Coordinates of C-alpha atoms and ligand atoms in Angstrom, one line a residue:
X1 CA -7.0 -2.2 -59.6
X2 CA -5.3 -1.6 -63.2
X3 CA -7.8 -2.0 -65.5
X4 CA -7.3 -4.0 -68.7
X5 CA -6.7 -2.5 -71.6
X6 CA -7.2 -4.7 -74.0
X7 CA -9.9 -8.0 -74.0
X8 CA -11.7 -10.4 -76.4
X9 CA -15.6 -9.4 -75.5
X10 CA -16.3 -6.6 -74.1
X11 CA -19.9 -7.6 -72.1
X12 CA -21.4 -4.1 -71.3
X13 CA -24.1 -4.5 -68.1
X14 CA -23.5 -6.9 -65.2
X15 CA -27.3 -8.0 -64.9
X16 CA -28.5 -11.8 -65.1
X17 CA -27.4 -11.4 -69.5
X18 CA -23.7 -9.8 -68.9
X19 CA -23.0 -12.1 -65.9
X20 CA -24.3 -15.6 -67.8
X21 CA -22.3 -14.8 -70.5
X22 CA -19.3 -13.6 -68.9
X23 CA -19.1 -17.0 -67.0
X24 CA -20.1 -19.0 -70.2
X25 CA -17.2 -17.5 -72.1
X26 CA -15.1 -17.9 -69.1
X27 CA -15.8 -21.4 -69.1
X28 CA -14.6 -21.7 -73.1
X29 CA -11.1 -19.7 -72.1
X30 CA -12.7 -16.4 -73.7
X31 CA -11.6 -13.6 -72.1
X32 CA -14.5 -11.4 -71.4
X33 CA -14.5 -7.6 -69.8
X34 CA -17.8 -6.8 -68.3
X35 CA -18.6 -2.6 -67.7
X36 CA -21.1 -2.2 -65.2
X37 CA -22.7 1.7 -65.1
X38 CA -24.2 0.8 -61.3
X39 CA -22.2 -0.5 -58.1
X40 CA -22.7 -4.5 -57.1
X41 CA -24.9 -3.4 -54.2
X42 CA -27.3 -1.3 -56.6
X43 CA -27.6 -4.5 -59.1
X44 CA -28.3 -6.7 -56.6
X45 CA -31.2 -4.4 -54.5
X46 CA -33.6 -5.1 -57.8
X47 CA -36.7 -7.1 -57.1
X48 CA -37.6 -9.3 -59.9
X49 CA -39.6 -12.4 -61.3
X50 CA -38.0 -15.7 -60.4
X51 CA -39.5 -18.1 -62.4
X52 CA -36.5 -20.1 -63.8
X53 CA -37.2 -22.2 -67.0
X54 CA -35.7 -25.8 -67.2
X55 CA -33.3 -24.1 -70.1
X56 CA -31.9 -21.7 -68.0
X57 CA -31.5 -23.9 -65.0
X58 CA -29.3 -26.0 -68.0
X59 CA -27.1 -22.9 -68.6
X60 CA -26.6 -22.3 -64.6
X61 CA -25.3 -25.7 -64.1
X62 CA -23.2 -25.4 -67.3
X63 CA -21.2 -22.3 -65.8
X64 CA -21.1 -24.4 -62.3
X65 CA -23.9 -21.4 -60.6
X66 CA -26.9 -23.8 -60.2
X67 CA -25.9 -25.6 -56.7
X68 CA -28.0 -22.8 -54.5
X69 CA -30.7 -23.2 -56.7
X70 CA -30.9 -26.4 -56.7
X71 CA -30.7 -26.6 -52.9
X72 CA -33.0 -23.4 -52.3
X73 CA -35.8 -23.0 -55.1
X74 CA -38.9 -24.4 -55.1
X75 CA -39.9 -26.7 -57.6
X76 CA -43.3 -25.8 -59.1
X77 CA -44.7 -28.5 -61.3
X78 CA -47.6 -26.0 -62.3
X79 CA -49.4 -23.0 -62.0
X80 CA -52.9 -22.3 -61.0
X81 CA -55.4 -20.0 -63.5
X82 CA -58.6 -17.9 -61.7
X83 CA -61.4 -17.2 -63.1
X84 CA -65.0 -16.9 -62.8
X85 CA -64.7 -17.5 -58.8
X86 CA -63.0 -21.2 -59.3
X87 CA -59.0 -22.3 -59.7
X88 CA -57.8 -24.4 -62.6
X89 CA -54.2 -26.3 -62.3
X90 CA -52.1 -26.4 -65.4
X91 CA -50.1 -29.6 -64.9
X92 CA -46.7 -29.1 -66.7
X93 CA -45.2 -32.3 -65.7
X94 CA -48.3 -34.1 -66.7
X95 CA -48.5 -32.3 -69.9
X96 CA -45.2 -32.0 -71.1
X97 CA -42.6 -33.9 -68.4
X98 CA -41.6 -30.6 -67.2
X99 CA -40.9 -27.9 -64.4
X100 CA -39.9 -25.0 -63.6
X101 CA -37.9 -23.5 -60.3
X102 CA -38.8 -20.7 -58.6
X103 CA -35.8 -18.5 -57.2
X104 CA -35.7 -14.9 -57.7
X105 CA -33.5 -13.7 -60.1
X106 CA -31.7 -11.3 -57.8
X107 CA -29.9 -14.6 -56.1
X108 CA -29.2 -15.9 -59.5
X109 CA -27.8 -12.8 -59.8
X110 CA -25.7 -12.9 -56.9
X111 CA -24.4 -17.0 -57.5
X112 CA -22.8 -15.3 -60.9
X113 CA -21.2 -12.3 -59.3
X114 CA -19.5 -14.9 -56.9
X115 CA -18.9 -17.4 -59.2
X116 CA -17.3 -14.3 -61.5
X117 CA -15.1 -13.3 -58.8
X118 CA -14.1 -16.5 -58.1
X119 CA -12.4 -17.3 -61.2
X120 CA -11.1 -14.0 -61.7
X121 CA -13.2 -12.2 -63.8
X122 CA -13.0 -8.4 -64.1
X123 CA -16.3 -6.7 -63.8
X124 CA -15.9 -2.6 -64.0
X125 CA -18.6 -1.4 -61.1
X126 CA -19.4 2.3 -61.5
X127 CA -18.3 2.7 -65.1
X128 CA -19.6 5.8 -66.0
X129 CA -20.1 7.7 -69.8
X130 CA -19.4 3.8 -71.5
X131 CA -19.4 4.8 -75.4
X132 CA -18.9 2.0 -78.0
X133 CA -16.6 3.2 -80.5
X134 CA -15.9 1.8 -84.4
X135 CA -18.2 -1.5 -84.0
X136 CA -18.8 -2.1 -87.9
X137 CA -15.1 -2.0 -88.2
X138 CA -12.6 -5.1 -86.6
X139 CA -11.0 -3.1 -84.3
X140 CA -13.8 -1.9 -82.3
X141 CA -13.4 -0.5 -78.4
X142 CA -15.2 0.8 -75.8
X143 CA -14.2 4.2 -73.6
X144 CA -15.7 5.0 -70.0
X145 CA -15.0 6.6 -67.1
X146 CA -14.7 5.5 -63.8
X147 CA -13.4 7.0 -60.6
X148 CA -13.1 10.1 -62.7
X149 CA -10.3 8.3 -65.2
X150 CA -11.0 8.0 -68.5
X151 CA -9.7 4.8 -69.9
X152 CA -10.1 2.6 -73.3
X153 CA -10.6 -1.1 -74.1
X154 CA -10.1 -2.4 -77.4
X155 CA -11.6 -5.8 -78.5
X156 CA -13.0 -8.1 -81.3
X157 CA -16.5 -8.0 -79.9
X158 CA -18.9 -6.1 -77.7
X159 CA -21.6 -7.6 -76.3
X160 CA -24.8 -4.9 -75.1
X161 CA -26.1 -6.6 -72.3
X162 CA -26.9 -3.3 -71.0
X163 CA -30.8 -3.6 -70.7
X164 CA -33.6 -1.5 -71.8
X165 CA -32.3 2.1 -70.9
X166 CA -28.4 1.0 -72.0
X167 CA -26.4 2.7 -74.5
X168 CA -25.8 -0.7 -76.8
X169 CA -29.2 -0.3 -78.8
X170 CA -28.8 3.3 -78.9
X171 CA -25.4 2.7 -80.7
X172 CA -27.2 1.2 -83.5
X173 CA -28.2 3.4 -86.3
X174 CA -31.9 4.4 -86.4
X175 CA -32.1 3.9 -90.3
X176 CA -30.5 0.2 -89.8
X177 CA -32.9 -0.8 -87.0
X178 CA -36.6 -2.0 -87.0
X179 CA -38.6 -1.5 -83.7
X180 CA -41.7 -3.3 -82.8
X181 CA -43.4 -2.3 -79.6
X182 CA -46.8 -2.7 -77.7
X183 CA -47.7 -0.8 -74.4
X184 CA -50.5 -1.7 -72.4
X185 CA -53.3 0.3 -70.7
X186 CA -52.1 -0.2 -66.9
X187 CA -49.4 -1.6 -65.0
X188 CA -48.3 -4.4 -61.8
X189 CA -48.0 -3.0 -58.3
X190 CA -46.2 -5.5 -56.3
X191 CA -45.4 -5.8 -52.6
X192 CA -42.9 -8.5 -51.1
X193 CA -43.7 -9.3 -48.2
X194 CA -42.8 -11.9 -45.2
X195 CA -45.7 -14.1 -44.8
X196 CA -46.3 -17.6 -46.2
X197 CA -47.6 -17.6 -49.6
X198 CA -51.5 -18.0 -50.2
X199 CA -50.5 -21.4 -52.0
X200 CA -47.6 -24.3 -53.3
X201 CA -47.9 -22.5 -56.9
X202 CA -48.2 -19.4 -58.7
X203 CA -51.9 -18.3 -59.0
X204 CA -52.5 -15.7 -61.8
X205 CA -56.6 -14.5 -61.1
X206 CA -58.5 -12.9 -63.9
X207 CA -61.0 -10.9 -62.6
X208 CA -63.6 -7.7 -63.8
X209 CA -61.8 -5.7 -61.2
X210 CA -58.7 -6.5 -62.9
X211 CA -55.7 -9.2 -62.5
X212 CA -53.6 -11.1 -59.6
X213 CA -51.1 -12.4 -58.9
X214 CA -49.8 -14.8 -56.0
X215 CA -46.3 -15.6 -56.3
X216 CA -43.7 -16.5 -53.9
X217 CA -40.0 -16.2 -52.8
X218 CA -39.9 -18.8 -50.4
X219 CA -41.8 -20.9 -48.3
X220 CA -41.9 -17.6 -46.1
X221 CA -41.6 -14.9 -48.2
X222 CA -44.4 -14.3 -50.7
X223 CA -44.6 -11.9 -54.3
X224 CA -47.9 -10.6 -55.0
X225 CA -49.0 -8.3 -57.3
X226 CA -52.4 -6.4 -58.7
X227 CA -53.0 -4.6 -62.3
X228 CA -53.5 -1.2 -61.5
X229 CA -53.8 2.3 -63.6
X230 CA -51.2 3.3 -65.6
X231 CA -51.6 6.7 -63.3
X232 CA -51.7 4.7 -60.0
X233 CA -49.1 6.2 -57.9
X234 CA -47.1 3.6 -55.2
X235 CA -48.2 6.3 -52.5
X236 CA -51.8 6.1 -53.5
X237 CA -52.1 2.4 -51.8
X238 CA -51.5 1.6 -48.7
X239 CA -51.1 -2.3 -47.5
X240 CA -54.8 -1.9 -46.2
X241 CA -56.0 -1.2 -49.4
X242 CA -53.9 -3.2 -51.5
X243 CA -54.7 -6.4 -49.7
X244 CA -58.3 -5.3 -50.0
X245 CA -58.2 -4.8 -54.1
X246 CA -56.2 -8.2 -53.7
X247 CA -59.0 -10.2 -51.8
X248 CA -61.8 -8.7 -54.1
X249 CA -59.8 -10.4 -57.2
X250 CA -58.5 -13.8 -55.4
X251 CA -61.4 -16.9 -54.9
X252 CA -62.5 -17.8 -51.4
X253 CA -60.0 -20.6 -50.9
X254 CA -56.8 -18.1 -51.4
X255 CA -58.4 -15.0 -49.7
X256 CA -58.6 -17.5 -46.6
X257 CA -55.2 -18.6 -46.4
X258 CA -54.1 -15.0 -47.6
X259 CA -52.0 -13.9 -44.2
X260 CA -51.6 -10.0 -44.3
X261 CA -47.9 -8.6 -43.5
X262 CA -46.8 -5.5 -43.9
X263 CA -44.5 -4.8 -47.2
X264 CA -40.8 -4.8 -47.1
X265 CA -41.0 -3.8 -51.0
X266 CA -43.7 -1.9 -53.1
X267 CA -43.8 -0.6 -56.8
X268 CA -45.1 -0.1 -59.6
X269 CA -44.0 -1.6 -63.3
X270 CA -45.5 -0.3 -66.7
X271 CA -46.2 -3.3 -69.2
X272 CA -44.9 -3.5 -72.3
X273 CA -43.5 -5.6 -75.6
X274 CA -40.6 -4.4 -77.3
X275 CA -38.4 -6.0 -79.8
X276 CA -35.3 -4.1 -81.8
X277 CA -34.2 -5.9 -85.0
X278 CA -31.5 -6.9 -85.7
X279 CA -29.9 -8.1 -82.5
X280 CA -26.2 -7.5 -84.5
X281 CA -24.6 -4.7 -85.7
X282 CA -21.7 -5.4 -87.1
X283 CA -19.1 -6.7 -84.1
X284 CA -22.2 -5.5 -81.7
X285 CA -24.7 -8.1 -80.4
X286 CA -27.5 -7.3 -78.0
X287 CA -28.8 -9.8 -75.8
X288 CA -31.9 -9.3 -73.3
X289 CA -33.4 -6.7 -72.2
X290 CA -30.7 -4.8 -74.5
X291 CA -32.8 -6.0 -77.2
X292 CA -36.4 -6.7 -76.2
X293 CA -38.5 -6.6 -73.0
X294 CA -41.9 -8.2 -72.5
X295 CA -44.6 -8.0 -69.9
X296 CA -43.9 -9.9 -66.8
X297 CA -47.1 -12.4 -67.5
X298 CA -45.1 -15.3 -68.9
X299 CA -42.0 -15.1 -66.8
X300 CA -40.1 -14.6 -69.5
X301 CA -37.4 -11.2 -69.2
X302 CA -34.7 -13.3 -67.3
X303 CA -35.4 -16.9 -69.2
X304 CA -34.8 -15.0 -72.9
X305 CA -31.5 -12.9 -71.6
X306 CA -30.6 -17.2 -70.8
X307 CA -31.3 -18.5 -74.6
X308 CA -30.2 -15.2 -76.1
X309 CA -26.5 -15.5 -74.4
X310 CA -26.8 -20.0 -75.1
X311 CA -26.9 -18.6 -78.7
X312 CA -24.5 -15.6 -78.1
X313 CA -22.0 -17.9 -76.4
X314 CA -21.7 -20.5 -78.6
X315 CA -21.7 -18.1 -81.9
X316 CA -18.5 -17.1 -80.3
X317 CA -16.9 -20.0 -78.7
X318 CA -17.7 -21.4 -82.7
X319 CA -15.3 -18.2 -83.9
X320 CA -12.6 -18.3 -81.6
X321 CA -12.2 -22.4 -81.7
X322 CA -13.1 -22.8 -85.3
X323 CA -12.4 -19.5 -87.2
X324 CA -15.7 -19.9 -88.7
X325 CA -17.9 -16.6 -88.6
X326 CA -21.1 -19.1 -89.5
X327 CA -22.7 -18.8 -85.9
X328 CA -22.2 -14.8 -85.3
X329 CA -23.3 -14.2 -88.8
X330 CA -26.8 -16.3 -88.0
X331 CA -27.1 -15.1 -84.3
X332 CA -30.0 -12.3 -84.4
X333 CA -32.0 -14.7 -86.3
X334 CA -31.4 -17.6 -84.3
X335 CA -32.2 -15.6 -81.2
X336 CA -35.0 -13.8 -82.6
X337 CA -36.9 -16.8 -84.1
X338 CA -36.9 -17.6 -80.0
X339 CA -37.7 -14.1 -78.7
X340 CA -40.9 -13.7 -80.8
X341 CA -42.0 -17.1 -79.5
X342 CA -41.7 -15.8 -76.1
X343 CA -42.9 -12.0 -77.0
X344 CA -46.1 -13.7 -78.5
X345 CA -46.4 -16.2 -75.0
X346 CA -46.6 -13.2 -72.8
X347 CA -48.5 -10.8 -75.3
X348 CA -51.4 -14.3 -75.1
X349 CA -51.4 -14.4 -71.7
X350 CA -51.3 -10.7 -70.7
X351 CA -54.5 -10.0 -72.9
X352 CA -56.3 -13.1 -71.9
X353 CA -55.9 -12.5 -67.8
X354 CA -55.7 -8.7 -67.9
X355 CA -58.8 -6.4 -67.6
X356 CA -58.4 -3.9 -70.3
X357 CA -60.4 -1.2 -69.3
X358 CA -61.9 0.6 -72.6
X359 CA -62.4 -3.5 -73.6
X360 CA -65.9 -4.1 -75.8
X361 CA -68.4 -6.4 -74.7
X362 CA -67.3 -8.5 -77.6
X363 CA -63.8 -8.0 -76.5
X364 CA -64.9 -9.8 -73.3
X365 CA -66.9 -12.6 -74.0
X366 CA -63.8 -13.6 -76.4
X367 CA -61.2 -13.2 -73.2
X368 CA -64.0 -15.1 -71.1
X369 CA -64.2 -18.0 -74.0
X370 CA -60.2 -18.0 -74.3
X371 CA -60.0 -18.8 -70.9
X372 CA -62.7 -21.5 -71.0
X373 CA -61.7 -23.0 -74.1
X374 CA -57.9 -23.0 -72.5
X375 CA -58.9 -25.4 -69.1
X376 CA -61.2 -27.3 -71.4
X377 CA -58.7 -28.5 -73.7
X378 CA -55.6 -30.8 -73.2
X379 CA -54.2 -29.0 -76.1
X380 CA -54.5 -26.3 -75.1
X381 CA -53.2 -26.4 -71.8
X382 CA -50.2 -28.6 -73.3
X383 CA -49.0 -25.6 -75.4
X384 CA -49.7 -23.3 -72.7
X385 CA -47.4 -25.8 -70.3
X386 CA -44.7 -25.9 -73.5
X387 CA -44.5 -22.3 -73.7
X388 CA -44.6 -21.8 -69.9
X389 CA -41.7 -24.1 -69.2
X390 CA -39.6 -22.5 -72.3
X391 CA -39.3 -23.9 -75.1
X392 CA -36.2 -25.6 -76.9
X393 CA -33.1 -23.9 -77.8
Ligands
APR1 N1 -23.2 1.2 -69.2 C1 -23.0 0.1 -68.4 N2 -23.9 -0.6 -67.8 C2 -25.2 -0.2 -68.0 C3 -25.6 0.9 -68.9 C4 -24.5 1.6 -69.5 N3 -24.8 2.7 -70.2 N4 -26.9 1.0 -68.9 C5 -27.4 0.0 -68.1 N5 -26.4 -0.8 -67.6 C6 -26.5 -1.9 -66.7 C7 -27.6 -1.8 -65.7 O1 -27.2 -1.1 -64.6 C8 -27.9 -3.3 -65.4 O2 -27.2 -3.8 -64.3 O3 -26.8 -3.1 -67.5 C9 -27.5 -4.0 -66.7 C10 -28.7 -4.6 -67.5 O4 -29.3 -5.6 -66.7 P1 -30.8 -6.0 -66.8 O5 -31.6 -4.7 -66.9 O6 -31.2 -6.9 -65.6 O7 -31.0 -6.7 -68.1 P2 -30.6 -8.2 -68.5 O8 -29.3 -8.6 -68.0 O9 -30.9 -8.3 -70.0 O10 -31.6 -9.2 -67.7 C11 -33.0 -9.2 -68.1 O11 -33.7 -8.4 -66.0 O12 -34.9 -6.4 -66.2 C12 -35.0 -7.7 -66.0 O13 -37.2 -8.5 -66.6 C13 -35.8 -8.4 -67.0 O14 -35.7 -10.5 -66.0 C14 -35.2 -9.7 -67.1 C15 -33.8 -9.5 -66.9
PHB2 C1 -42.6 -13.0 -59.5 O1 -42.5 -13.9 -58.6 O2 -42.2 -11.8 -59.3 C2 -43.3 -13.3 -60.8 C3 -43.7 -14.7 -61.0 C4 -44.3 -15.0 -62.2 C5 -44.6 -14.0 -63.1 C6 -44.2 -12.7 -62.9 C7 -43.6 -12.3 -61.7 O3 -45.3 -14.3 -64.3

């Protein structure tokens, strides 16, 4: 294939972020080049969340990538909360007239990559060495390598959609960027496995031992994960045990229909809140992961890469259609007035379901009254229901 040597955007990372705004600039006759450091098979082998917000469903349907969804996920009008030895339903639809679909991210994943290839857009697979060159001037460009060539694409704009360990954020000077980070004291190990799921929603269990969660990728494929030590090795727990620690940390009801398989997929994720400010540096934008990550609690990694590249997309569409640089100038803090929003969501409902394990007895009676105070008021389970099906764009 002769690569191109010259494009409009250059979108650096082909996950859920580079793929949605590839095919939303497609859509607006933008010309886009995405550079992609892994090969399509290792992109789509990741296991992650699939809860897909009524916003991002919006943006799928936009690009024409929404019809397996539609046909395949599940739609969960709610969630369940465990605590104390009894279940509590969160009714979104009842509370705020809304949903959300369940259907892992890895097959939204894999509708863009078709639908990319189907219109003809280049994605570089294996581009190694990808260094952004010149990006506060107009003529920025982008070199790589890739089946040991060296080659060079000039454009007007590069988007680092390259996720947390990319080479976007690291192109931004230290002295012009503000980082704001949280890590906390243990991590998520999760097993898929093939066996119904324990219930029709999403249970997240807060429990002394620690939390749970029962998720699902199907009606015959279920998610499920456990906190664990930030030193817990994946080797250290075997199904046995982890379906043990799971049971002590579930209520009767769920450890009854819980049907033991043996796991197709285990590991182990750190937890953490990240945000780099600003998401622009000069003709650079981030978007997603590039830009901020947040624990897994809300849901929220693959629904913000969606509103960051709604904003992204238009900014540009906006420059290209109407010469006005209004929209790029205001993106990072359009996108980050919405990222917060969401890094807050998940930072409230990671400490009030989590057991933190140097926690004061104070510490606890206030998680214990959170959580009490949360199923005993229609307010607050409406903003808890706002939050959790995304808020607006
Ligand atoms: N050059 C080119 N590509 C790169 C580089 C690089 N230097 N570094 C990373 N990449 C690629 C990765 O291989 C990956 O495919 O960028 C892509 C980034 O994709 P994601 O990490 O999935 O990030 P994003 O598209 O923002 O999606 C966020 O993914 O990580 C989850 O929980 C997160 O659900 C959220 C979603
Ligand atoms: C998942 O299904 O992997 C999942 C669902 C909801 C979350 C986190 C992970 O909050």
């Amino acid at each position: 294939m002769t690569l191109p040597k010259r494009t409009q955007v250059a979108i650096i990372g082909a996950g859920p972020a580079g793929l949605l705004l590839g095919q939303l600039l497609h859509k607006a006759g933008i010309d886009a080049v995405i550079l992609e450091l892994r090969s399509a098979e290792y992109v789509l082998g990741r296991i992650r969340a699939g809860v897909v917000e009524t916003g991002t469903v919006g943006l799928l349907e936009q690009v024409g990538c929404a019809e397996r969804l539609h046909r395949e996920g599940l739609v969960h009008e709610g969630i369940e909360i465990s605590f104390g030895g009894a279940r509590h339903r969160i009714n979104f639809q009842q509370l705020v007239g809304r949903s959300v679909i369940v259907y892992g991210q890895t097959e939204i994943t894999r509708d863009l990559m078709e639908a990319r290839a189907d219109c003809g857009g280049t994605t570089i697979y294996e581009a190694e060495d990808v260094v952004l060159h010149d990006v506060t001037s107009t003529r920025p460009y982008v070199t790589f390598r890739q089946a040991g060539m060296a080659h060079r694409l000039d454009c007007d704009f590069i988007a680092g959609c390259d996720g947390s360990h990319g080479v976007s954020r690291k192109s931004i000077p230290a002295d012009v960027q503000q980082v704001f980070e949280r890590t906390y004291p243990f991590g998520w190990l999760g097993i898929l496995v093939d066996k119904p799921p324990v219930s029709e929603e999403l249970i997240y269990a807060n429990h002394e031992r620690g939390f749970a969660l029962c998720s699902m990728r199907s009606h015959t494929r279920s998610r499920l994960y456990i906190q664990c030590a930030l030193d817990d090795k994946v080797e250290d727990w075997s199904d046995a045990r982890f379906y043990d620690e799971l049971c002590r940390r579930l209520d009767a009801t769920a450890v009854a229909r819980l049907e033991q398989g043996a796991s197709i997929e285990k590991s182990i994720a750190p937890l953490r809140s990240f945000v780099a400010e600003p998401m622009r540096y000069g003709q650079l934008f981030l978007a997603g992961d590039a830009a901020h990550i947040v624990p897994p609690t809300g849901a929220k990694g693959l629904n913000l890469a969606a509103s960051d590249v709604h904003y992204l997309s238009r900014a540009l569409i906006e420059f290209y259609d109407e010469k006005s640089r209004a929209g790029i100038d205001a993106y990072s803090a359009t996108a980050l007035a919405r990222v917060w929003k969401a890094v807050r969501f998940s930072w409230w409902m990671t400490s009030m379901l989590h057991h933190f394990p140097n926690s004061s007895g104070f510490e606890q009676r206030i998680q214990r009254t959170e959580l009490d105070y949360l199923v005993g008021s229609e307010h607050a389970l409406r903003s808890l229901a706002e939050n959790y099906v995304g808020l607006p764009y």
